[in-house]
Coordinates of C-alpha atoms and ligand atoms in Angstrom, one line a residue:
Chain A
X460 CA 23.5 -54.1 -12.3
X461 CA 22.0 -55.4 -8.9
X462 CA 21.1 -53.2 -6.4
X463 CA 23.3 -53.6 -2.9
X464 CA 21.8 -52.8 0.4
X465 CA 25.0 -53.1 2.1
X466 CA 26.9 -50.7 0.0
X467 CA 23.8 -47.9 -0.1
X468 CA 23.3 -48.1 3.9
X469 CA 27.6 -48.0 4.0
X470 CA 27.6 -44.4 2.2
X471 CA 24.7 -42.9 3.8
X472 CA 26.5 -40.9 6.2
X473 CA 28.8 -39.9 3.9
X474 CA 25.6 -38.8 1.8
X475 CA 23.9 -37.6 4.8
X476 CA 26.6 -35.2 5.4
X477 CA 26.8 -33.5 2.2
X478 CA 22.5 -33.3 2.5
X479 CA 23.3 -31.7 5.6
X480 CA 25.3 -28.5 4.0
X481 CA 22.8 -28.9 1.0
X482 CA 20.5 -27.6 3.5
X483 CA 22.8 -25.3 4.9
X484 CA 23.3 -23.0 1.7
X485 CA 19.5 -23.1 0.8
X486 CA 18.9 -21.9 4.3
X487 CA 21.7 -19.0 4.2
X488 CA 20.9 -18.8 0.2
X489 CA 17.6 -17.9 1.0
X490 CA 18.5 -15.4 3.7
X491 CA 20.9 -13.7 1.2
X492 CA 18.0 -13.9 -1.1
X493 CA 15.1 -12.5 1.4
X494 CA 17.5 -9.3 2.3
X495 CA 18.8 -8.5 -0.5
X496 CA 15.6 -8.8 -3.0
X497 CA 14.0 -6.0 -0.7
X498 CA 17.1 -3.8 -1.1
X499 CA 16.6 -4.2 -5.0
X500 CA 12.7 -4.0 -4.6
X501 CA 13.2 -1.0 -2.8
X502 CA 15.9 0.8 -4.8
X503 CA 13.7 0.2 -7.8
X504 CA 11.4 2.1 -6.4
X505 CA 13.5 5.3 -5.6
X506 CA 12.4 8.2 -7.2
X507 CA 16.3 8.6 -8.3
X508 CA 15.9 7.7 -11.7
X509 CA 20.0 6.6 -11.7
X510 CA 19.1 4.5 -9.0
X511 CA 16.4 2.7 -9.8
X512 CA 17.4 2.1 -13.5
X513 CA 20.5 1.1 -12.1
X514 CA 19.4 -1.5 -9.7
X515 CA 17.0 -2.5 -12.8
X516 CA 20.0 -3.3 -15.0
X517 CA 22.0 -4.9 -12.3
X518 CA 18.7 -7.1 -11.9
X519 CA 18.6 -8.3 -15.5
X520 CA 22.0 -8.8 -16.0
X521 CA 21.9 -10.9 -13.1
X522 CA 18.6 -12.8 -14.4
X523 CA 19.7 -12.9 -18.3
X524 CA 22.7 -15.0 -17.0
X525 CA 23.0 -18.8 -16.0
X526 CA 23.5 -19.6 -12.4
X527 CA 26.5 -21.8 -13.2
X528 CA 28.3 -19.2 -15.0
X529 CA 27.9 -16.4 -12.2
X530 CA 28.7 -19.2 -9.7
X531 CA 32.5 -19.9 -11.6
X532 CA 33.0 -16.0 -12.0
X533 CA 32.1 -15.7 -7.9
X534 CA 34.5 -18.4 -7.1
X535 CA 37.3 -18.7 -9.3
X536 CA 37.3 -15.1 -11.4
X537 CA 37.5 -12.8 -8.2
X538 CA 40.4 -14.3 -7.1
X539 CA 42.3 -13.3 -9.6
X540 CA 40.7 -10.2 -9.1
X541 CA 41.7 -9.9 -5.0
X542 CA 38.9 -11.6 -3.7
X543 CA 39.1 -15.3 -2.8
X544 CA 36.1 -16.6 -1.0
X545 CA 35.2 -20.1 0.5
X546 CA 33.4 -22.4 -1.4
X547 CA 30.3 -22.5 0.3
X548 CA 30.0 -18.4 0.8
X549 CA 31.0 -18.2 -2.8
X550 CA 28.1 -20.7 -3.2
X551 CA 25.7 -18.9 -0.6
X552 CA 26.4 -15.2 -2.4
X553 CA 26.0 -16.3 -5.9
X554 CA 22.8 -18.4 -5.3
X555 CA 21.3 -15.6 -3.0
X556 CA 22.3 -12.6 -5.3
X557 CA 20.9 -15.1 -8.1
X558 CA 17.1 -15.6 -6.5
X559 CA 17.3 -12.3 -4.9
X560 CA 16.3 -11.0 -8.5
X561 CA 13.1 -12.9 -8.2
X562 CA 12.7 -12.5 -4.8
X563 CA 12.7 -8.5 -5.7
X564 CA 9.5 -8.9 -8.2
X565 CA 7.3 -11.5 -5.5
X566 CA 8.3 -7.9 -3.0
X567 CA 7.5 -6.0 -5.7
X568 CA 4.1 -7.6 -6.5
X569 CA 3.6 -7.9 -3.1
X570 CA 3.6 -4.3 -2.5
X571 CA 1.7 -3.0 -5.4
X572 CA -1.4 -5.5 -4.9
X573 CA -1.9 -2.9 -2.1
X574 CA -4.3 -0.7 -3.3
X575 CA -3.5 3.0 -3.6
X576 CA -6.3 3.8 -1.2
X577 CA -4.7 2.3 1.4
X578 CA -1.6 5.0 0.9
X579 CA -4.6 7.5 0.8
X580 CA -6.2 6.5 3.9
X581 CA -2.9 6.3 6.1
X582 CA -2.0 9.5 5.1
X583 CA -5.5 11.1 5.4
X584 CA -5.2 9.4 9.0
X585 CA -1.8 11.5 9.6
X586 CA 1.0 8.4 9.9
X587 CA 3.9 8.7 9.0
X588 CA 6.0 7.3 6.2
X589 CA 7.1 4.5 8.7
X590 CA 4.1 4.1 10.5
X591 CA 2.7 2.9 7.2
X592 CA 4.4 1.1 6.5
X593 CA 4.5 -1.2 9.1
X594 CA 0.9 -0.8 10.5
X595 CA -1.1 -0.9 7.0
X596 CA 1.1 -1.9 4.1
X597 CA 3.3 -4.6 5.1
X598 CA 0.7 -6.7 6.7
X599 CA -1.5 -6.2 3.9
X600 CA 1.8 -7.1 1.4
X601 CA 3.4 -9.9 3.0
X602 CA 0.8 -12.7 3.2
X603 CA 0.4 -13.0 -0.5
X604 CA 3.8 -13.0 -0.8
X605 CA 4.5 -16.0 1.2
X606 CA 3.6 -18.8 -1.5
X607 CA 5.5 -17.2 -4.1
X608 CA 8.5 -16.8 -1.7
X609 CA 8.3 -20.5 -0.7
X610 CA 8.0 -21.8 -4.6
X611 CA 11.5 -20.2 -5.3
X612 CA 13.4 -21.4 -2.1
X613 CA 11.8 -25.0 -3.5
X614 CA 13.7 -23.9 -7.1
X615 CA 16.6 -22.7 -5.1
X616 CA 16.5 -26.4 -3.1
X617 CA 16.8 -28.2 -6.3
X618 CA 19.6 -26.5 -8.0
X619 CA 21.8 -26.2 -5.2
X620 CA 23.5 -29.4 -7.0
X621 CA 25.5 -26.6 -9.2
X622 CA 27.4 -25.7 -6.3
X623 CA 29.4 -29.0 -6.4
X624 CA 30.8 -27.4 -9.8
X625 CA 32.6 -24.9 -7.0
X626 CA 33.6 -28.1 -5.0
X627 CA 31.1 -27.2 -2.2
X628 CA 30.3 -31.0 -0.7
X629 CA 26.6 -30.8 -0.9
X630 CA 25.1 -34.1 -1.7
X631 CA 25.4 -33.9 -5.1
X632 CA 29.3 -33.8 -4.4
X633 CA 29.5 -36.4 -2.0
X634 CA 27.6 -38.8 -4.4
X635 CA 30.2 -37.8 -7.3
X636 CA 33.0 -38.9 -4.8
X637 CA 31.7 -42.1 -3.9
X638 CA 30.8 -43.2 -7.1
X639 CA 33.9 -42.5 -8.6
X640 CA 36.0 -43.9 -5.9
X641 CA 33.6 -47.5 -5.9
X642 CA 32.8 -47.1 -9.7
X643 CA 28.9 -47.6 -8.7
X644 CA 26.6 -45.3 -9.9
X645 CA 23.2 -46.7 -9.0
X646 CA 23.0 -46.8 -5.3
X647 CA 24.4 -43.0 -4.6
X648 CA 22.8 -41.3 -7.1
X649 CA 19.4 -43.3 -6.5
X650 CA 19.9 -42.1 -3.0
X651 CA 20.4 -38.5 -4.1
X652 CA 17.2 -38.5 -6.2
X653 CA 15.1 -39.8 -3.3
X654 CA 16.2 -37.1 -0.7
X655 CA 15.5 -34.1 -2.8
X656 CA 12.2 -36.0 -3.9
X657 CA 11.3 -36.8 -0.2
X658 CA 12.2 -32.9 0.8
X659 CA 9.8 -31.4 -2.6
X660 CA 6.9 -33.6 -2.3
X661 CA 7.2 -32.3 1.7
X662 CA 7.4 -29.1 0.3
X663 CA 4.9 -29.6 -2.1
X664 CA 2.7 -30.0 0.5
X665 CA 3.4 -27.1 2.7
X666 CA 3.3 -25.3 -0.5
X667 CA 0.0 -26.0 -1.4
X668 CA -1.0 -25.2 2.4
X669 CA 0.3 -21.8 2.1
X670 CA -1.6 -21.2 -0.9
X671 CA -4.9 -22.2 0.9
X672 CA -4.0 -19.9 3.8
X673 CA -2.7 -16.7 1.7
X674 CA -3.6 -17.1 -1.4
X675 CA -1.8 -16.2 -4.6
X676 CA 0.1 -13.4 -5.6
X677 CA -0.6 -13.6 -9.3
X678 CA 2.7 -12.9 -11.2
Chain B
X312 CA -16.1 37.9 9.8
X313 CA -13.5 35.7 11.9
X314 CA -10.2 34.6 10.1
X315 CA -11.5 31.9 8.0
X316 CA -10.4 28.3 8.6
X317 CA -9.7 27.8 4.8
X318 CA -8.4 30.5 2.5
X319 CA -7.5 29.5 -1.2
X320 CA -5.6 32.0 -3.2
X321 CA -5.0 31.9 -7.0
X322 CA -4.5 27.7 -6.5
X323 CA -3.5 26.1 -9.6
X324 CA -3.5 22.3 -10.4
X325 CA -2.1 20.9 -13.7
X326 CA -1.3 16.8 -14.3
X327 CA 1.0 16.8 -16.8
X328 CA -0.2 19.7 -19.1
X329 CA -3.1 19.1 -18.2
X330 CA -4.9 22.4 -16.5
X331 CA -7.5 21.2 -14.0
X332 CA -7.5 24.4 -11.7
X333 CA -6.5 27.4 -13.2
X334 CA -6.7 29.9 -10.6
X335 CA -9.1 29.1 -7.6
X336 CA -10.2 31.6 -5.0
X337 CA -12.4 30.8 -2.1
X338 CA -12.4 31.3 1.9
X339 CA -14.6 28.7 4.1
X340 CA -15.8 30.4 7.5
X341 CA -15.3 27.9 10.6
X342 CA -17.8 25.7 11.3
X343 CA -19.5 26.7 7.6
X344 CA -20.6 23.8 5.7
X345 CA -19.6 23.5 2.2
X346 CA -21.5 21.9 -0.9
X347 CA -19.1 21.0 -3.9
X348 CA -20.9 20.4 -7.2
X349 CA -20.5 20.3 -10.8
X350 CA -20.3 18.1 -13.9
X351 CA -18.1 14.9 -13.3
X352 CA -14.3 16.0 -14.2
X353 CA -14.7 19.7 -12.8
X354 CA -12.1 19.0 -9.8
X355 CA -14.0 18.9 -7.1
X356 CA -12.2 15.5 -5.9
X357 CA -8.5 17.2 -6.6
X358 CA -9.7 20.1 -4.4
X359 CA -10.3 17.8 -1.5
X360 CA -7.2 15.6 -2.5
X361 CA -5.3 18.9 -2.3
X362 CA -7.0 19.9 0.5
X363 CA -5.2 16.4 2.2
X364 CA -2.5 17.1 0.8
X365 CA -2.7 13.7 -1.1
X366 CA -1.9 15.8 -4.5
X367 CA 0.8 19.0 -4.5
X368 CA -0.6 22.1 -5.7
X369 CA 1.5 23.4 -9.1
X370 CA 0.7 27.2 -7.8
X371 CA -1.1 30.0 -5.6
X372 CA -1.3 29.3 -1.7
X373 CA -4.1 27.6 0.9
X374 CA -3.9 28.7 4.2
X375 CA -5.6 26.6 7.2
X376 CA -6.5 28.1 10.1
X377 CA -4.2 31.0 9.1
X378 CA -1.2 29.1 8.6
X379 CA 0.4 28.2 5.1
X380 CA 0.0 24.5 4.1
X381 CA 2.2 24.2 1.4
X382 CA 4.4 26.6 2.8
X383 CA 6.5 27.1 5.4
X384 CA 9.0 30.0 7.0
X385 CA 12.9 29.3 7.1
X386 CA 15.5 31.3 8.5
X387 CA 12.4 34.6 7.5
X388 CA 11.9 33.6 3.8
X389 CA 8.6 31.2 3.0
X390 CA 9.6 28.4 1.1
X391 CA 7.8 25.0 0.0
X392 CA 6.6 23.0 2.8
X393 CA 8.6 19.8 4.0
X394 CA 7.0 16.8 5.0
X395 CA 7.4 17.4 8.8
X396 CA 5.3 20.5 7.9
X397 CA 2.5 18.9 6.2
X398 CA 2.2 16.0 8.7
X399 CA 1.6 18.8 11.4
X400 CA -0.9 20.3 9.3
X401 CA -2.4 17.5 8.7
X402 CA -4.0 17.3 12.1
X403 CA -6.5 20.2 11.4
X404 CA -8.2 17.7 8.7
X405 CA -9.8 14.7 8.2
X406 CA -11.6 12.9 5.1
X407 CA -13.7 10.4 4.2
X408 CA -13.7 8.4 0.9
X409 CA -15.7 7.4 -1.5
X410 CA -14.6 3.1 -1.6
X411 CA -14.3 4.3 2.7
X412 CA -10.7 2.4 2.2
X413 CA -10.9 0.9 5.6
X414 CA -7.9 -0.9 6.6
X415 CA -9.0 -5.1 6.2
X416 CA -6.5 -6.3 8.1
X417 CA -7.7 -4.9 11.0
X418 CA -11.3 -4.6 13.1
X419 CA -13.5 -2.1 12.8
X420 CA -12.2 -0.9 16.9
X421 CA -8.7 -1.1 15.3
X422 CA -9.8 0.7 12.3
X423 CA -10.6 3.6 14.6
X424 CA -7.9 3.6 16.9
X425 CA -4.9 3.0 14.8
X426 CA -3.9 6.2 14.4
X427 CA -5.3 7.9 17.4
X428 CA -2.9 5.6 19.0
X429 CA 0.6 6.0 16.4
X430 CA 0.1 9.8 15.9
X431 CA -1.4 11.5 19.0
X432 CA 0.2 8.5 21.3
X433 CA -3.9 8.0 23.0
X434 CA -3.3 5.2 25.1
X435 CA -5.2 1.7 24.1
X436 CA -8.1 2.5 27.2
X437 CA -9.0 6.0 26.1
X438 CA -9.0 5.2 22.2
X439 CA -11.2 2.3 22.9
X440 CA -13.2 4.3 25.0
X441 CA -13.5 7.0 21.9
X442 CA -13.8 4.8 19.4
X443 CA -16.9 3.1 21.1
X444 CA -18.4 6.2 21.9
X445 CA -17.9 7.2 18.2
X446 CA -19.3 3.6 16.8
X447 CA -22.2 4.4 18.9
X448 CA -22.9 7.7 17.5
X449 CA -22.9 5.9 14.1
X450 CA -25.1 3.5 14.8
X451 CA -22.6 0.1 14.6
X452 CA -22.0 -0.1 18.7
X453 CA -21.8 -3.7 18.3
X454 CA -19.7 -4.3 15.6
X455 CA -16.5 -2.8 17.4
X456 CA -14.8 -6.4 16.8
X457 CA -16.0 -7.2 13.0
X458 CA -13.6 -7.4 10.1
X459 CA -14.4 -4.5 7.4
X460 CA -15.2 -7.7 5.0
X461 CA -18.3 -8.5 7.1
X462 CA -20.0 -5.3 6.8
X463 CA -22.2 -3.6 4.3
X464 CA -21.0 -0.4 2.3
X465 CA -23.2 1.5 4.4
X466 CA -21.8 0.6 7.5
X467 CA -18.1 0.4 6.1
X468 CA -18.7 4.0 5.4
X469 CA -20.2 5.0 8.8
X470 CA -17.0 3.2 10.0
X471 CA -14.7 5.3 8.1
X472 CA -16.4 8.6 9.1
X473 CA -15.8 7.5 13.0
X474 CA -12.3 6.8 11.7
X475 CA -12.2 10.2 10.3
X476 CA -13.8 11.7 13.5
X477 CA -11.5 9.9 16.2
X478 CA -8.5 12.1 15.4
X479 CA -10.7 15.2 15.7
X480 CA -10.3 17.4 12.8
X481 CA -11.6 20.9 12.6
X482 CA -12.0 20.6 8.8
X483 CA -13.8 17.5 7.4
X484 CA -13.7 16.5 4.0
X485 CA -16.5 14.0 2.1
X486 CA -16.1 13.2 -1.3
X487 CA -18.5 11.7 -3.1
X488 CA -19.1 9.2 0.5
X489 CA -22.6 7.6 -0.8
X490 CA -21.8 7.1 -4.3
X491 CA -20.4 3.8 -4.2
X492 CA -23.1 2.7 -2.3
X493 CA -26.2 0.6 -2.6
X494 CA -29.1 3.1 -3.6
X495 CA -30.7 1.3 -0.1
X496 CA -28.0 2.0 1.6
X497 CA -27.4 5.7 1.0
X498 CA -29.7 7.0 3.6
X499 CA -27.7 5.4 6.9
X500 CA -25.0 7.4 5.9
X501 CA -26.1 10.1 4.8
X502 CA -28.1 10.6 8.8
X503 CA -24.5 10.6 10.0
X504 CA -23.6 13.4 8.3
X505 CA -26.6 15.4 9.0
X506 CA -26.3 14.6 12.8
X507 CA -23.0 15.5 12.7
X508 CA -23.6 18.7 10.8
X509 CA -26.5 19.7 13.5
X510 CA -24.5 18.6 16.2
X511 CA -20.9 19.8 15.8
X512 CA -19.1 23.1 14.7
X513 CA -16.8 21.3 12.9
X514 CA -15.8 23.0 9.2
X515 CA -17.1 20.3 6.8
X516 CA -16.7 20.1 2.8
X517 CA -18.7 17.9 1.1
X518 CA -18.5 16.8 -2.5
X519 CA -21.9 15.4 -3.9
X520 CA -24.2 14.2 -6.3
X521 CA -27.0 14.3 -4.0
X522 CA -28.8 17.5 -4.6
X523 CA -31.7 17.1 -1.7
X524 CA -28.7 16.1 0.6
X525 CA -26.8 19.2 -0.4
X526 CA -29.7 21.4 -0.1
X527 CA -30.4 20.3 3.3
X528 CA -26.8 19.8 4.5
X529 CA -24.8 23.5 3.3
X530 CA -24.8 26.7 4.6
X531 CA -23.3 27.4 0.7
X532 CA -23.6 25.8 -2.3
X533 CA -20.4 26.3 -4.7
X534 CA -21.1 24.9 -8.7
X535 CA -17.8 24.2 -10.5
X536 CA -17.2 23.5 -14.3
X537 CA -13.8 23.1 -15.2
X538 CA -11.7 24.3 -11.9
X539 CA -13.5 27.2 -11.6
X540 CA -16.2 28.3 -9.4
X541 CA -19.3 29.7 -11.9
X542 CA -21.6 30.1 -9.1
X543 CA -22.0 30.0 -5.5
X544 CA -24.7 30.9 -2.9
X545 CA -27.0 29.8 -0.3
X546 CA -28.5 26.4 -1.3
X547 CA -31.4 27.8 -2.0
X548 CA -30.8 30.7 -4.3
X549 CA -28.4 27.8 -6.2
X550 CA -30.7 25.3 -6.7
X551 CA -34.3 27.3 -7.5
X552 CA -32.9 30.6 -8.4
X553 CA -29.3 29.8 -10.4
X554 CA -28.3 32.5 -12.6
X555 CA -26.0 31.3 -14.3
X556 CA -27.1 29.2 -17.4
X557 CA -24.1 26.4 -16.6
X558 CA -25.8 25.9 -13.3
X559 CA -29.3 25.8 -14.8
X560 CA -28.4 23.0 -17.8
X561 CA -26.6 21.1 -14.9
X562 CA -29.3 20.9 -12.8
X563 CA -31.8 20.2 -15.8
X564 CA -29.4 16.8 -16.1
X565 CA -29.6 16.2 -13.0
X566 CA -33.5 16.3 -12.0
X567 CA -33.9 14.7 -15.7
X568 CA -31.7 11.4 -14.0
X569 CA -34.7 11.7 -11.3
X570 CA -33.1 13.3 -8.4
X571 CA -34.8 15.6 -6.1
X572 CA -33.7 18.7 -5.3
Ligands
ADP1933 N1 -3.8 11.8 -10.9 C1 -4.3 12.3 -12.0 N2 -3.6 12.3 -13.2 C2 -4.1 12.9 -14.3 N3 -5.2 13.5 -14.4 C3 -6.0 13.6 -13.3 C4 -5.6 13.0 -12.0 N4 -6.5 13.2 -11.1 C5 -7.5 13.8 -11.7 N5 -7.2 14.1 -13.0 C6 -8.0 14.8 -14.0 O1 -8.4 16.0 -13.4 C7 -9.7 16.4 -13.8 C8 -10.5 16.7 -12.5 O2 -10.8 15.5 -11.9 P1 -11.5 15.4 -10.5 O3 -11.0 16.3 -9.5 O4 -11.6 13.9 -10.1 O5 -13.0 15.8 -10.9 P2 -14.4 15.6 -10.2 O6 -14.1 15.1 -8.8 O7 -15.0 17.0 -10.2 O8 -15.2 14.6 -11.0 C9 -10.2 15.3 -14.6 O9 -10.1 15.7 -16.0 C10 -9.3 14.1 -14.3 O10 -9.2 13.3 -15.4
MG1934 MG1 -14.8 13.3 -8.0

């Protein structure tokens, strides 16, 4: 099998496209993600037991099953059920909901490498729940979160290719398409490989940048 | 005597089912200054926690400046304290640490005006203006804009007293503030607190190891052993004239580690 030039530069914009909504549910993915792994970090720590067991359970259900399979129930189970979403907010919800679960233990780390005489100290200084939150906590929490957060949206990245199983047209889609329709493999799926390599070894680099700057949150 | 600043009645303490005060009574006069001392694991740190209402209280009653502080009055009945309660009463008193648990994120002016700023809304110009005046008094006027990380324990702890000072309690609280501290570095801080003692008619309550500093430092000397009080007195009669034998074999372990009393 040769490799064609011609053929490779005609399906890059078709390619291109899909890339472009590959980027597009890891973005809104990791939104969904960010939000709603503080809502479980947080409901964990309610001092309602029902709560926080609850949200615990919710979390390891959600963990102890595979992506894919959640992803088929979000899009083609809850319609039958009386909820029929598009493909890419099906795709968006289930991978967000999915890393929100880890997203919920970097939080969770995050806040407990404060130490507890920092609690001590706002309170002995009279602020208020809120106040300490944002003036002594969070700042303290967040920067050694950032390197952990950034590793999973990487992860995320790299398996939004299970959302063409939903028949979202990511790149991993649009290659499928093309190769089936010209019956060559080599050139789209080539071209697949090299943009998620170009976008992690970019990553990679950022990563390792982040780590240098705000350290490691040790899981 | 005056309505006293502090009054503990019948306080009790347990951690699980775990007793640590079983009954506590003592009054502090204003402006008195309080030695707290005993064996390690007597509760002299859960008195001051309490005290900050960093740690409940499983029974009796304090009252601070004649006002309940775990309790409160609703609709003519007195029932337990919200948080809106405690966060008012929190402004009679201040405390200082033994690891000083400065905030590291922010510099030593911040440190100091942070909560001037959030809880009595000071404006940035007059909480600067107190906090240097304060960093003076201590002795670090020109490390207003250094990071806690570049100081010494000694001076991280003269940091956290201005801290303490800038909201101006009445009642100050010291546990154990020169213990974690470099043997060279105890006697910076410990100046502090005697100028502040000589200088102010602020309540203090100090918790301490350091008999000579406790000597000097209290108006009354009050020797716990497991929650209770078994002796108190003027430093004096304590520490050359105890009567009790607890107090005697404690101080016998103490001057036998090489302190001076
Ligand atoms: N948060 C806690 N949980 C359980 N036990 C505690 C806690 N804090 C203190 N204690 C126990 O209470 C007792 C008194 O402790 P503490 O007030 O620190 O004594 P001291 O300051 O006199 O050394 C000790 O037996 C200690 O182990
Ligand atoms: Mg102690």
């Amino acid at each position: 099998m040769e490799w064609d030039w011609d053929f490779a530069w005609s399906i890059m914009p078709t390619l291109l496209a899909g890339f472009r909504i590959t980027l597009i549910a890891t973005f809104l993915g990791a939104i969904v993600a960010a939000v709603l792994g503080l809502v479980f970090a947080i409901l964990r720590r309610s001092s309602n037991r029902w709560l926080s067991r609850g949200t615990s359970f919710v979390v390891e259900f959600i963990r102890g099953t595979p992506l894919l399979v959640q992803l088929y129930f979000i899009f083609y189970v809850l319609p039958d059920l009386g909820l029929r979403l598009p493909a890419l907010m099906a795709g968006v919800i289930g991978m967000g909901l999915h890393y929100a679960t880890y997203a919920a233990e970097v939080y969770r780390g995050g806040i407990e490498s404060v130490p507890r005489g920092q609690w001590e100290a706002a309170r002995a200084t009279n602020l208020t729940t809120r106040q300490t939150w944002l003036h002594v906590i969070l700042p303290q929490a967040v920067p050694p979160m950032i390197p952990a957060m950034a590793n999973y949206l990487l992860a995320m990245f790299k398996e939004t290719p299970l959302l063409s199983a939903i028949t979202v047209l990511e790149l991993m889609n649009q290659a499928k398409s093309v190769a089936n329709s010209s019956y060559r493999y080599v050139e789209p799926m080539t071209l697949v490989g090299v943009m998620f390599l170009i976008v992690s070894l970019l990553s990679v680099i950022a990563l390792r940048w982040l780590e240098r700057r705000y350290g490691r949150v040790s899981q | 005597m005056d309505q006293p600043i502090i009054r503990i009645q019948n306080l009790q303490k347990s951690f699980g089912t775990l007793t640590v005060i079983d009954g506590l009574n003592f009054d502090v006069a204003k402006g008195e200054k309080l030695a707290l001392i005993g064996p390690s694991g007597s509760g002299k740190t859960t008195i001051l926690r309490i005290l900050m209402t960093l740690e409940g209280i499983s029974g009796g009653r304090i009252e601070i400046c004649g006002e309940p502080l775990y309790h409160m009055q609703r609709n003519g009945a007195e029932v337990p304290a919200d948080e809106a309660h405690l966060h008012r009463m929190r402004r009679y008193i201040g405390m200082v640490f033994q690891h000083f648990n400065l905030f590291p994120h922010k510099s030593v002016l911040q440190n100091i005006t942070l909560a001037p700023m959030l809880t009595k809304g000071e404006t940035r110009a007059a909480a600067d203006k107190r906090a240097r005046e304060l960093l003076d008094m201590v002795g670090l006027a020109d490390k207003a804009g250094y990071m806690p990380s570049q100081l010494s324990g000694g001076q991280k702890q003269r940091v956290a007293i201005a801290r303490a000072l800038a909201l101006q309690p009445q009642i100050m609280l010291f546990d154990e503030v020169t213990s974690a501290l470099d043997p060279e570095l105890v006697e910076e801080v410990l100046e502090v607190m005697k100028r502040l003692a000589a200088e102010t008619d602020m309540t203090m309550l100090l918790v301490t190891h350091e008999m000579g500093f406790a000597h000097d430092f209290a108006d009354r000397v009050l020797f716990f052993d497991r929650g209770r009080i078994v002796e108190q007195g003027p430093p004096k009669q304590i520490f050359t004239a105890p009567a009790e034998d607890r107090t005697k074999s404690f101080l016998r372990k103490i001057i036998a580690a090489g302190q001076r009393v």
